[in-house]
Short mmCIF file of C-alpha atoms in Angstrom, two decimals:
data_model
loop_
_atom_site.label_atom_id
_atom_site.label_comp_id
_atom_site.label_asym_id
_atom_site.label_seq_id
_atom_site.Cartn_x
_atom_site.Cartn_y
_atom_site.Cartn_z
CA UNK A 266 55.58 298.64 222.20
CA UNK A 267 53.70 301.68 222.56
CA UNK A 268 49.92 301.77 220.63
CA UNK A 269 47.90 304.34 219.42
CA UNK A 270 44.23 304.70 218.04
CA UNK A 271 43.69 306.25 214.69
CA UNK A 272 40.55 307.41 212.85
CA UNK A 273 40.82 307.09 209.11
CA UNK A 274 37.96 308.33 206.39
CA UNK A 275 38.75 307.00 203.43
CA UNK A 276 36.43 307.04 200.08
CA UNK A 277 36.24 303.76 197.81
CA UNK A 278 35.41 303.95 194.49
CA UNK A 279 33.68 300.78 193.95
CA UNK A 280 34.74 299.91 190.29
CA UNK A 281 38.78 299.46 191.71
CA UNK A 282 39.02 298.49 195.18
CA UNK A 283 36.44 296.77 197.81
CA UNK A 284 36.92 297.05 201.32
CA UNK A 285 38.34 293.80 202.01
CA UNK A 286 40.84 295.32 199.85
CA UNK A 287 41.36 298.29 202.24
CA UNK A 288 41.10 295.72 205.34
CA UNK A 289 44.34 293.86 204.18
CA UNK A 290 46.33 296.47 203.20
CA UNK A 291 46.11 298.01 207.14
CA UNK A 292 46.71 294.37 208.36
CA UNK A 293 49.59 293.92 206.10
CA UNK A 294 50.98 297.29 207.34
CA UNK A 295 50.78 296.57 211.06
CA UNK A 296 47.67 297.71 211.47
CA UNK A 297 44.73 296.23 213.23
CA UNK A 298 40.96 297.16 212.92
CA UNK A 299 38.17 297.61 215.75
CA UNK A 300 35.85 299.57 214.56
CA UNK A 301 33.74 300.67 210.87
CA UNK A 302 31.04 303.36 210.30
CA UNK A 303 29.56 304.07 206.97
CA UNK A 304 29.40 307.90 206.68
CA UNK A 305 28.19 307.59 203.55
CA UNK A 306 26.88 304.86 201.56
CA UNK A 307 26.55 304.54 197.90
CA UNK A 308 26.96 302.28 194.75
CA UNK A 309 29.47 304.19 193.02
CA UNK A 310 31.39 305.27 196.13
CA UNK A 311 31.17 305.25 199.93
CA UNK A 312 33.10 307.06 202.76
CA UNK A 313 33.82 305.32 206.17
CA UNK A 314 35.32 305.95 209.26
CA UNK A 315 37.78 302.95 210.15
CA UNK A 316 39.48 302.57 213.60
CA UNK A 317 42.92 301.12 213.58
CA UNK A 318 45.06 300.12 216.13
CA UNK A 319 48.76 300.16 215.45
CA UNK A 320 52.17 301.00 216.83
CA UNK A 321 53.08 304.34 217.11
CA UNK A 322 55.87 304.01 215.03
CA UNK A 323 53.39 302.22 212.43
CA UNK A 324 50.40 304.99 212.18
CA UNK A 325 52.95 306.36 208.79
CA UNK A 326 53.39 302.99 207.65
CA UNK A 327 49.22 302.62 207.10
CA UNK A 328 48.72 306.14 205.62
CA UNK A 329 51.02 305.40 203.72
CA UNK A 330 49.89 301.76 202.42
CA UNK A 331 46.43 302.80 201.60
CA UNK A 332 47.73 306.38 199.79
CA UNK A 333 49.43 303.77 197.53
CA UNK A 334 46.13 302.15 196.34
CA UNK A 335 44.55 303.58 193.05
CA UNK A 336 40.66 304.05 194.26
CA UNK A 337 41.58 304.90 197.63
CA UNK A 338 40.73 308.32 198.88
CA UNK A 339 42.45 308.89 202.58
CA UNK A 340 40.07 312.07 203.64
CA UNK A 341 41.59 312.57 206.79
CA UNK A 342 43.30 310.93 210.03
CA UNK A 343 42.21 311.68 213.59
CA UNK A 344 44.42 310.46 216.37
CA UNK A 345 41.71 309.43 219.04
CA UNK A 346 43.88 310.35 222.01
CA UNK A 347 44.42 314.07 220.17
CA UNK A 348 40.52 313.84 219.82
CA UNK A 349 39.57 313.46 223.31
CA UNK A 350 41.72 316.13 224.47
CA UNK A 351 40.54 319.06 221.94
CA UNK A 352 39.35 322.27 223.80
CA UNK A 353 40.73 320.96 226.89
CA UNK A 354 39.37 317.92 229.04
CA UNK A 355 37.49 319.52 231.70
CA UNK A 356 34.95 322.43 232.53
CA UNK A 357 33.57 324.27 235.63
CA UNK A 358 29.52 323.74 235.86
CA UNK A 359 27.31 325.87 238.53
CA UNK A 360 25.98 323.93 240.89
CA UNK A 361 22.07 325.38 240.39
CA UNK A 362 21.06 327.68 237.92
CA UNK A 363 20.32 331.06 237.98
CA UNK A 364 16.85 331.75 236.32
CA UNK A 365 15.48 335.35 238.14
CA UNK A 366 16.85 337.94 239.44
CA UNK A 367 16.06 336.87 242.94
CA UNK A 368 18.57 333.64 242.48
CA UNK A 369 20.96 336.87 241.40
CA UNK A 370 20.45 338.55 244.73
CA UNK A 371 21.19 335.28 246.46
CA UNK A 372 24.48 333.86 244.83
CA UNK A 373 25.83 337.21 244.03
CA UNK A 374 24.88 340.76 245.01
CA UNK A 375 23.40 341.88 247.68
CA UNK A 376 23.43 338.54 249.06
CA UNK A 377 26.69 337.21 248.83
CA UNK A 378 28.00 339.72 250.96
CA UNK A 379 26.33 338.62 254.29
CA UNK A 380 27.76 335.67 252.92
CA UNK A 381 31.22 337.67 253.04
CA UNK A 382 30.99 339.08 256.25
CA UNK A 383 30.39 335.78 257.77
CA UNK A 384 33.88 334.38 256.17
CA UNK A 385 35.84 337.74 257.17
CA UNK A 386 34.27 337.32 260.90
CA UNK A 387 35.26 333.33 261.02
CA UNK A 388 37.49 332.23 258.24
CA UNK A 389 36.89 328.87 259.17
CA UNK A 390 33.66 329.19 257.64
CA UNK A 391 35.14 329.23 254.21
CA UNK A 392 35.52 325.36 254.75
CA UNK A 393 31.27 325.16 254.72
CA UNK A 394 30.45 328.48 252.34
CA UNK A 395 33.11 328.76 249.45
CA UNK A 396 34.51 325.59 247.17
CA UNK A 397 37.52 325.05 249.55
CA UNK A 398 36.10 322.09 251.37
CA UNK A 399 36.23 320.72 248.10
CA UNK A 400 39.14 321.98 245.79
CA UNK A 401 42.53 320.60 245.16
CA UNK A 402 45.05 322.67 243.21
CA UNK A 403 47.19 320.55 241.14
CA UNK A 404 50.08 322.62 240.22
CA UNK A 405 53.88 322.09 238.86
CA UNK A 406 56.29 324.29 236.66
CA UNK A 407 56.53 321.48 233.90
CA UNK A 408 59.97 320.69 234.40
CA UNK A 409 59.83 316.88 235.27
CA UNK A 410 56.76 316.21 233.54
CA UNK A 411 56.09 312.00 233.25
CA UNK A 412 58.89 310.76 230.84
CA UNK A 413 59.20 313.82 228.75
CA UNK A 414 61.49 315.87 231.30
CA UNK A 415 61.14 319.91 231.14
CA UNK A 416 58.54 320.69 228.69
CA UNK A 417 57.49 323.71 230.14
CA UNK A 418 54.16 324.96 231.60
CA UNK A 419 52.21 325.18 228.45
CA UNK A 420 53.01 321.50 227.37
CA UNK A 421 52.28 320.09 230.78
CA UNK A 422 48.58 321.45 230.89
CA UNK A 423 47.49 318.02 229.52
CA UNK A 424 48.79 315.83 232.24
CA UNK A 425 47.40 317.71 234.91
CA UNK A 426 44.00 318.34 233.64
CA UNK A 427 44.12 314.43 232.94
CA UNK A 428 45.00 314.30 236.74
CA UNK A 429 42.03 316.72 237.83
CA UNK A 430 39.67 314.30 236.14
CA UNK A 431 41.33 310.96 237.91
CA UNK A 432 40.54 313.38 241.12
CA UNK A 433 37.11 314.11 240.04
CA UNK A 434 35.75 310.68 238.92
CA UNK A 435 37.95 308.36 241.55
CA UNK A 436 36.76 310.41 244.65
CA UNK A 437 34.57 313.27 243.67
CA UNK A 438 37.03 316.15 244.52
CA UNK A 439 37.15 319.25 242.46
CA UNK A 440 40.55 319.33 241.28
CA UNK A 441 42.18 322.59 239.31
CA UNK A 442 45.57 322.58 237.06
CA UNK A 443 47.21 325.29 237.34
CA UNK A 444 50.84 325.34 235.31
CA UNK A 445 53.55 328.20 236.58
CA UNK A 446 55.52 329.99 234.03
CA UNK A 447 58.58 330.02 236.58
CA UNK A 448 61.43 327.91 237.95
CA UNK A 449 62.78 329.73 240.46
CA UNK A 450 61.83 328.10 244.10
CA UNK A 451 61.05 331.10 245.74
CA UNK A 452 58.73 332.42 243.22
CA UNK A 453 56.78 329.23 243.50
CA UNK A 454 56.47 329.11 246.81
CA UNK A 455 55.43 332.53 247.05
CA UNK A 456 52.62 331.94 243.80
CA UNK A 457 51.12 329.05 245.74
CA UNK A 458 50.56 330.58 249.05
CA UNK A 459 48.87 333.57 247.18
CA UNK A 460 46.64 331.93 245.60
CA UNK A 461 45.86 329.15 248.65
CA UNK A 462 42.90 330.30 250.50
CA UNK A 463 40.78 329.19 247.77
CA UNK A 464 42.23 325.50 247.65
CA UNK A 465 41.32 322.70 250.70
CA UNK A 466 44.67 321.00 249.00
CA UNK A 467 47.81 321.36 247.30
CA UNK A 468 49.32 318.77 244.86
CA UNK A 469 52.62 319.21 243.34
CA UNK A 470 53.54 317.62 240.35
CA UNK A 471 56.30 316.99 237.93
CA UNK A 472 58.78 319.20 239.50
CA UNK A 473 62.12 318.64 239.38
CA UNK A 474 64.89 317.29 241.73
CA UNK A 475 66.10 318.68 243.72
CA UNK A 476 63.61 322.08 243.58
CA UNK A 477 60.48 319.65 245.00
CA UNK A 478 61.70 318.99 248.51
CA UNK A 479 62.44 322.22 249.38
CA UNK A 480 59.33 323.54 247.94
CA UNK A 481 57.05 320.60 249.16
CA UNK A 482 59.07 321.13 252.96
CA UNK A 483 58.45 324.93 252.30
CA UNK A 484 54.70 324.66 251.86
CA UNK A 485 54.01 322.50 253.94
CA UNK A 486 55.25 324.37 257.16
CA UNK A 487 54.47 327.56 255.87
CA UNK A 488 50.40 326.87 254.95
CA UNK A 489 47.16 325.50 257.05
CA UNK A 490 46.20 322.79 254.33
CA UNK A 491 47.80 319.82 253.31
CA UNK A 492 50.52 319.96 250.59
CA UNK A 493 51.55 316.37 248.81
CA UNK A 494 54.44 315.87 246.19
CA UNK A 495 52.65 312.83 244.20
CA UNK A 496 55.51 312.22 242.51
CA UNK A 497 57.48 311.73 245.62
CA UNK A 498 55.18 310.47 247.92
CA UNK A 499 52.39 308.59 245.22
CA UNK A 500 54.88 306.41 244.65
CA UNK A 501 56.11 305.62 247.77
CA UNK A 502 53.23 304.81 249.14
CA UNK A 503 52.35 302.67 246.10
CA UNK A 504 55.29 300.64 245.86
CA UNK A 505 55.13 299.56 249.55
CA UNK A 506 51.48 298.39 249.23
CA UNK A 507 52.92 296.34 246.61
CA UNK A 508 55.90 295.21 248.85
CA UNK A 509 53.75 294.34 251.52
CA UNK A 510 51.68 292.20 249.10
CA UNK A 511 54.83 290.36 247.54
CA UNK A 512 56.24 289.51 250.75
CA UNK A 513 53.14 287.82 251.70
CA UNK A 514 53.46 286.11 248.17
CA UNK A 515 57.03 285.14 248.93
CA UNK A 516 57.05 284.23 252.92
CA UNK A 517 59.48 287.15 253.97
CA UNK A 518 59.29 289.23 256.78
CA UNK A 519 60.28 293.43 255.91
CA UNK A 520 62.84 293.38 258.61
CA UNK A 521 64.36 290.54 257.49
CA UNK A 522 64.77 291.47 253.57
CA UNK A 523 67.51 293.39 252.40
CA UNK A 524 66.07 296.01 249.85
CA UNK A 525 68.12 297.41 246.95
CA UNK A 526 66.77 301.47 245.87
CA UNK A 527 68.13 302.48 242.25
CA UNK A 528 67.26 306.12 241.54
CA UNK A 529 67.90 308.19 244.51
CA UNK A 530 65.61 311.57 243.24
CA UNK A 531 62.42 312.86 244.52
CA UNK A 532 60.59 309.25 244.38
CA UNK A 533 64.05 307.37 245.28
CA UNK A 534 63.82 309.26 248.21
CA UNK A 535 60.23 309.44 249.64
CA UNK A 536 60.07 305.16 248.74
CA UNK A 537 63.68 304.99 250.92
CA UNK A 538 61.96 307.18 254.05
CA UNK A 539 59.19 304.91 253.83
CA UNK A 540 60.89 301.53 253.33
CA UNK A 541 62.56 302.73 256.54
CA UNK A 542 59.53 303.79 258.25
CA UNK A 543 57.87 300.36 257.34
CA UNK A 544 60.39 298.41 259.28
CA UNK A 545 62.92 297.65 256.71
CA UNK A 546 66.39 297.06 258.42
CA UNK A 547 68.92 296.73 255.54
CA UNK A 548 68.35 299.21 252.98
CA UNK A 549 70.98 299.92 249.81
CA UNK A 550 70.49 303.19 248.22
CA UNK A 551 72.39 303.37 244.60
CA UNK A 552 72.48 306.35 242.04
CA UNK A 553 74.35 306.88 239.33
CA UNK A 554 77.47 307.10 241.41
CA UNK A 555 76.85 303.75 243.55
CA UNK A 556 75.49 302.72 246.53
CA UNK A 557 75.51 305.62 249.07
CA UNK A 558 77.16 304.30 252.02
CA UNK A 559 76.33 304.72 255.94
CA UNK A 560 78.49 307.37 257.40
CA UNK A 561 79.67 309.06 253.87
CA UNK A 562 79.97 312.40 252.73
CA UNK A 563 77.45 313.89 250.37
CA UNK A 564 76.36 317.24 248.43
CA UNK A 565 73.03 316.37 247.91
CA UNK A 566 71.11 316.58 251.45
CA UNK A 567 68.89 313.86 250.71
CA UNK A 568 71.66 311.76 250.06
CA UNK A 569 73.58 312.59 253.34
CA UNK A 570 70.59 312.27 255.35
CA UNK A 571 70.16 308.71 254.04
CA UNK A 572 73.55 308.03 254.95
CA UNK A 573 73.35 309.13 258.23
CA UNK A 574 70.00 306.35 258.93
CA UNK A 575 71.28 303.06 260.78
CA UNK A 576 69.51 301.26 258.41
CA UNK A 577 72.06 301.86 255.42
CA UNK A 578 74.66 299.93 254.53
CA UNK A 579 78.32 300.76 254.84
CA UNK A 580 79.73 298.70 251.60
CA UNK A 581 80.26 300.47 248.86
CA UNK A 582 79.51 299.47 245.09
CA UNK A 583 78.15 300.03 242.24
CA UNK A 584 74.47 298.50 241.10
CA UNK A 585 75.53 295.65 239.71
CA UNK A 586 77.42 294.28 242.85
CA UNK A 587 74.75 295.66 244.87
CA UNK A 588 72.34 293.43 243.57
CA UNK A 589 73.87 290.30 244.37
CA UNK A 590 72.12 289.01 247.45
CA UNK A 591 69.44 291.38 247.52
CA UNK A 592 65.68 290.40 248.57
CA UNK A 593 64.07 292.96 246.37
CA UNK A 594 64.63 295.57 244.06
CA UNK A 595 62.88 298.57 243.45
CA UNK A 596 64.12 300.86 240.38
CA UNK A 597 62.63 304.61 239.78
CA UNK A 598 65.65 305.47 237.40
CA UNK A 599 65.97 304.38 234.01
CA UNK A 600 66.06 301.44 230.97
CA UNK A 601 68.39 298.63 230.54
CA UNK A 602 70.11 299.02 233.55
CA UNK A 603 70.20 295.07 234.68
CA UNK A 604 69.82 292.09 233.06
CA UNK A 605 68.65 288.11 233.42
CA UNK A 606 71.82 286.83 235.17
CA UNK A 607 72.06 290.27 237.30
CA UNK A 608 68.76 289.21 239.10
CA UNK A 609 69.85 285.67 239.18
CA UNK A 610 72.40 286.88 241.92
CA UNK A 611 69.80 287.88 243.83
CA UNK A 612 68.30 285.77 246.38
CA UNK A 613 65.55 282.55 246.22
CA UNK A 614 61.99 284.06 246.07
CA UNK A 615 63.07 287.42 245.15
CA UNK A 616 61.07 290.75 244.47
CA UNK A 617 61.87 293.41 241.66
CA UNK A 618 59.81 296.29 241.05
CA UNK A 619 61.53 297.90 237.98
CA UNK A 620 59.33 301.53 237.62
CA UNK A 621 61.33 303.56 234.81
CA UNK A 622 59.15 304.38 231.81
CA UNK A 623 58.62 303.94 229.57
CA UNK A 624 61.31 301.46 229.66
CA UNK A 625 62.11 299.16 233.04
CA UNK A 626 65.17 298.78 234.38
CA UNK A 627 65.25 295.17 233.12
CA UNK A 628 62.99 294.00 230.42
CA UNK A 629 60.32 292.08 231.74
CA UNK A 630 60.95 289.09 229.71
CA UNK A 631 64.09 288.79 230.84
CA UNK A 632 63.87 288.97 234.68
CA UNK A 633 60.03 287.29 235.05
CA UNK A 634 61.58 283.52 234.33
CA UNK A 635 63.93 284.51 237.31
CA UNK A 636 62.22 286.04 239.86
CA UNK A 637 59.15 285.19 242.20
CA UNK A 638 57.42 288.75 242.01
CA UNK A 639 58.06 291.47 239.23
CA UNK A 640 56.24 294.48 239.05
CA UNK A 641 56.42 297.99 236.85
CA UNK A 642 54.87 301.09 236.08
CA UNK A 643 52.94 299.67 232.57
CA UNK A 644 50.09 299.07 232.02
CA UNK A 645 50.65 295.76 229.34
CA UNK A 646 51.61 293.61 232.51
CA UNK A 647 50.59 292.35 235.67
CA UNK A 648 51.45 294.55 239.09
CA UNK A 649 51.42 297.87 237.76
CA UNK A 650 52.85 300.09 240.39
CA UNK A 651 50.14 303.12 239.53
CA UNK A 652 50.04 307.13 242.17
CA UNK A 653 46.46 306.62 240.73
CA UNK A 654 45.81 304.18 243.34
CA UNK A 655 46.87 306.76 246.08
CA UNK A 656 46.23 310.67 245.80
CA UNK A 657 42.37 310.35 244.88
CA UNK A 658 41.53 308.44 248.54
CA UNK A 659 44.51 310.62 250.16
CA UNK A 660 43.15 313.91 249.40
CA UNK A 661 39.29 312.69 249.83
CA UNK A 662 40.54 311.78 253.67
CA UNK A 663 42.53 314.55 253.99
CA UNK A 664 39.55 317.00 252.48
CA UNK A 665 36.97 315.42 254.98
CA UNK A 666 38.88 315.63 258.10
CA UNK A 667 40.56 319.05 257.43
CA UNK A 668 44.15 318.33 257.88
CA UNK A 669 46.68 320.51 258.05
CA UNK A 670 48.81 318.37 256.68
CA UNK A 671 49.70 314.71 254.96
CA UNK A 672 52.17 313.03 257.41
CA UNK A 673 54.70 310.30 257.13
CA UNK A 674 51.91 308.00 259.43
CA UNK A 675 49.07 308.64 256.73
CA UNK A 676 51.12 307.84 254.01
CA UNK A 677 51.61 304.51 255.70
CA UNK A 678 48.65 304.44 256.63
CA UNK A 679 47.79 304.80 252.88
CA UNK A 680 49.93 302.14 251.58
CA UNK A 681 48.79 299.25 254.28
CA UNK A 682 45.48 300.45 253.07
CA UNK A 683 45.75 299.76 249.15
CA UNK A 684 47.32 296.73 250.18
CA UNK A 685 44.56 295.26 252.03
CA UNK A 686 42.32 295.42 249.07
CA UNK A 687 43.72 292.47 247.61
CA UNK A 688 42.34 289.56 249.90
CA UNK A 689 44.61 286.98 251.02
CA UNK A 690 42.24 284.57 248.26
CA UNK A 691 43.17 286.89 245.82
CA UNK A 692 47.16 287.27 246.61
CA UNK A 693 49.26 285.67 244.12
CA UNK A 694 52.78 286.72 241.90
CA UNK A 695 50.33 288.37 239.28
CA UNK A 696 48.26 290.09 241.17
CA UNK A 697 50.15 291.90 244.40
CA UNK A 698 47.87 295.58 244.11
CA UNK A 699 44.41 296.11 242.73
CA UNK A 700 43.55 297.77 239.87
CA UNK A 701 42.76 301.63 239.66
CA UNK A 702 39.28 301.06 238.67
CA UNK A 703 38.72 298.94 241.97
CA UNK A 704 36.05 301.10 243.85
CA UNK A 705 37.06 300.01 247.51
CA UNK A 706 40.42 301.57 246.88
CA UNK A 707 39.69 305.15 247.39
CA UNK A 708 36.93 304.16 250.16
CA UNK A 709 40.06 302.02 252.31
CA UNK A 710 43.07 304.76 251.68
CA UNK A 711 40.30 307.88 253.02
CA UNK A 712 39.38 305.76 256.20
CA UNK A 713 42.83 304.83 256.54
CA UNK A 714 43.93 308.91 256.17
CA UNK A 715 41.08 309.85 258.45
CA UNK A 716 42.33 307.63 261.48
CA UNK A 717 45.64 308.27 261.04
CA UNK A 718 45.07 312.04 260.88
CA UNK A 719 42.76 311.92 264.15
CA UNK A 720 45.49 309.32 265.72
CA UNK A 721 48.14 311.85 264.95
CA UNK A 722 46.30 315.36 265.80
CA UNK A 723 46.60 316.48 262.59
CA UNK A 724 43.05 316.41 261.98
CA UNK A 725 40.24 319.81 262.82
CA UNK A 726 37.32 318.06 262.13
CA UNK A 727 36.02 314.19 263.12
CA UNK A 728 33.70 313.26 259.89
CA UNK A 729 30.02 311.99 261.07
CA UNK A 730 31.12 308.56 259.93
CA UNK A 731 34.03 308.63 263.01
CA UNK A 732 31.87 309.82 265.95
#
């Protein structure tokens, strides 16, 4: 169940209630405290500030517990994760200051405009003068925004300034949200390559299927600097790192296993391409419809591609019957699509990496007692399949070697790179990737990007660290 952090200030008058008093009334209602500060001691009276931890669905339940008690005085109730993101949750800082009028003349006129001249003779230049060596421009339309769906631009400003911190403190890349009040593909397309020469980077997020591939595709022929979908691609590179870690857990070989993809969409596809690129030789793509089939007929161009790869089965089905002698199991669709004796079908030692969110595919209680490696995209339990292990180190690679742009090589690259962090000591069915906050994660995926981007001629500069 989902938690949240509350702040409550209460006053107690001392003649009717004592704070124990106030300390089982939250327990009783669900909640749990961590924290106390006195804001104001006294004999009579006293106001603290009291941390609880409780469900979401709970916070009422307290407020409304301790508003029941005569000589309780609820002042107020902060949300801590509404706190941290008041007035936004990042800033732009100089980097020196300007304290005479001859720092003036130097960063901006007259100056700069040697400066100028020097870009407009060699625009290369702009890589060493200007903040484009640097910048990443996280952009998306808000229509596919985590599991909320099409919230819009304005409501989607959180989750990418959130994302242009991950940037910032995981690999020291200036990162800038920028949230377009348009759906219409062409527009887009057209915004972003306006407003590129500024940005070293481009990273799409939360737009919707179908839009993103053509926009992504778009992009990324039509501009110098490398464009990445992280919802597409993030997790696909991700999930195999993961896969390559539970197959070592389990004793499989990838071209041996026969891999089961529910979700077909912009991350159903990317993990599929990959899977296939990776060496998998039996691959089962299922959507709502059932398992597309090798050598069928489809609408959707992603889907008819798919079916068109070697790799693909030719038996039709639906999920269910899919399942049924599967290796592994990857799902990037939605809840309560499987249960316990669903995965039982599946084969000894067998791998399921159920992603949907908030929600998995199959509740983790009910598959883990039948299957050797299960992974999802939460937090509260082992193997969480998380894009913030990949587009920090992807874009610090790309950014150092100036690629024009991320290919399918990197992005395996990437993933056999994440992977490696977990040592073969390490390696077991709880712990198959390393944790976000693992500091050799970003180091291994930019060496990784940086070799393959050399390897693949997609790089225009070699870093000192390479020659």
């Amino acid at each position: 169940m989902a938690q949240t952090s509350v702040i409550l200030r209460v006053e107690l008058n001392h003649e009717l209630v004592t704070f124990g008093d106030v300390a089982t009334t939250i327990s009783k209602a669900g909640g749990d405290i961590t924290s106390i500060d006195v804001i104001r001691p006294g004999k009579e009276s006293s106001v603290r500030d009291i941390t609880v931890d409780v469900a979401e669905s709970g916070e009422a339940q307290v407020v409304d517990a301790l508003k029941a008690i005569d000589g309780i005085k609820l002042i107020n109730v902060s949300d801590r994760t509404f706190l941290v993101h008041l007035g936004g949750k990042i800033n732009m800082q100089p980097n020196l200051p300007i304290k005479n009028r001859d720092d003036l003349s130097r960063v901006y006129t007259p100056g700069v405009a040697r400066v100028c001249t020097a870009i407009h003779e060699n625009p290369r230049k702009a890589y060493s003068l200007t903040i484009k060596r640097n910048t990443v421009a996280v952009i998306t339309d808000g229509t596919a925004v985590l599991g909320l769906g099409d919230i819009g631009p304005h409501a989607a400003a959180p989750v990418m300034e959130g994302k242009a911190m991950l940037f910032k403190q995981l690999a020291g890349v200036d990162a800038f949200p920028i949230c377009l009040d348009t759906k219409d593909t062409e527009e887009i397309i057209r915004t972003i390559k306006a407003i590129s020469p500024i940005f070293g980077g481009i990273n799409l997020e939360d737009i919707s299927s179908p839009r993103c591939f053509e926009i992504e595709t778009r992009l990324a022929e039509e501009l110098d600097v490398p464009v990445f979908h992280d919802d597409q691609h993030g997790t696909a590179v991700v999930v195999i790192a993961g896969l390559l870690n539970a197959l070592k857990v389990v004793g499989k070989r990838i071209e041996n296993v026969r891999v089961v993809v529910n979700g077909i969409g912009a991350a159903g596809v990317s993990i599929c391409k990959m899977l296939l690129a990776a060496g998998v030789t039996k691959l089962v793509p299922v959507d709502r419809e059932g398992v597309i089939v090798r050598g069928g007929t489809y609408s959707y161009p992603m889907w008819q591609w798919l079916a068109e790869q070697p790799q693909v089965g030719a038996e039709p089905g639906t999920l269910k019957e899919a399942i049924e002698g599967a290796d592994v199991f990857i799902g990037v669709s939605r809840g309560g699509l499987l249960t316990g004796e669903d995965v039982q079908k599946m084969n000894a030692d067998s791998i399921v990496f159920a992603m949907a969110n908030p929600n998995p595919e199959i509740a983790p209680d009910e598959a883990i007692p039948h299957v050797r490696v299960f992974a999802t995209g939460r937090s509260d339990y082992p193997n969480q399949i998380n894009n913030v292990l990949v587009f920090p180190g992807i874009f610090r690679g790309a950014l150092d070697c100036r690629a024009r742009r991320i290919n399918e090589p990197m992005k395996l690259a990437a993933a056999r790179a994440i992977a490696s962090v977990v040592t073969e000591s390490e390696l077991n069915e709880q712990y198959i990737i390393p944790s976000i906050f693992n500091d050799k994660v970003v180091t291994k995926v930019r060496h990784a990007i940086i070799e393959a981007a050399i390897l693949t001629g997609v790089a225009r500069r070699i870093p000192p660290d390479f020659r």
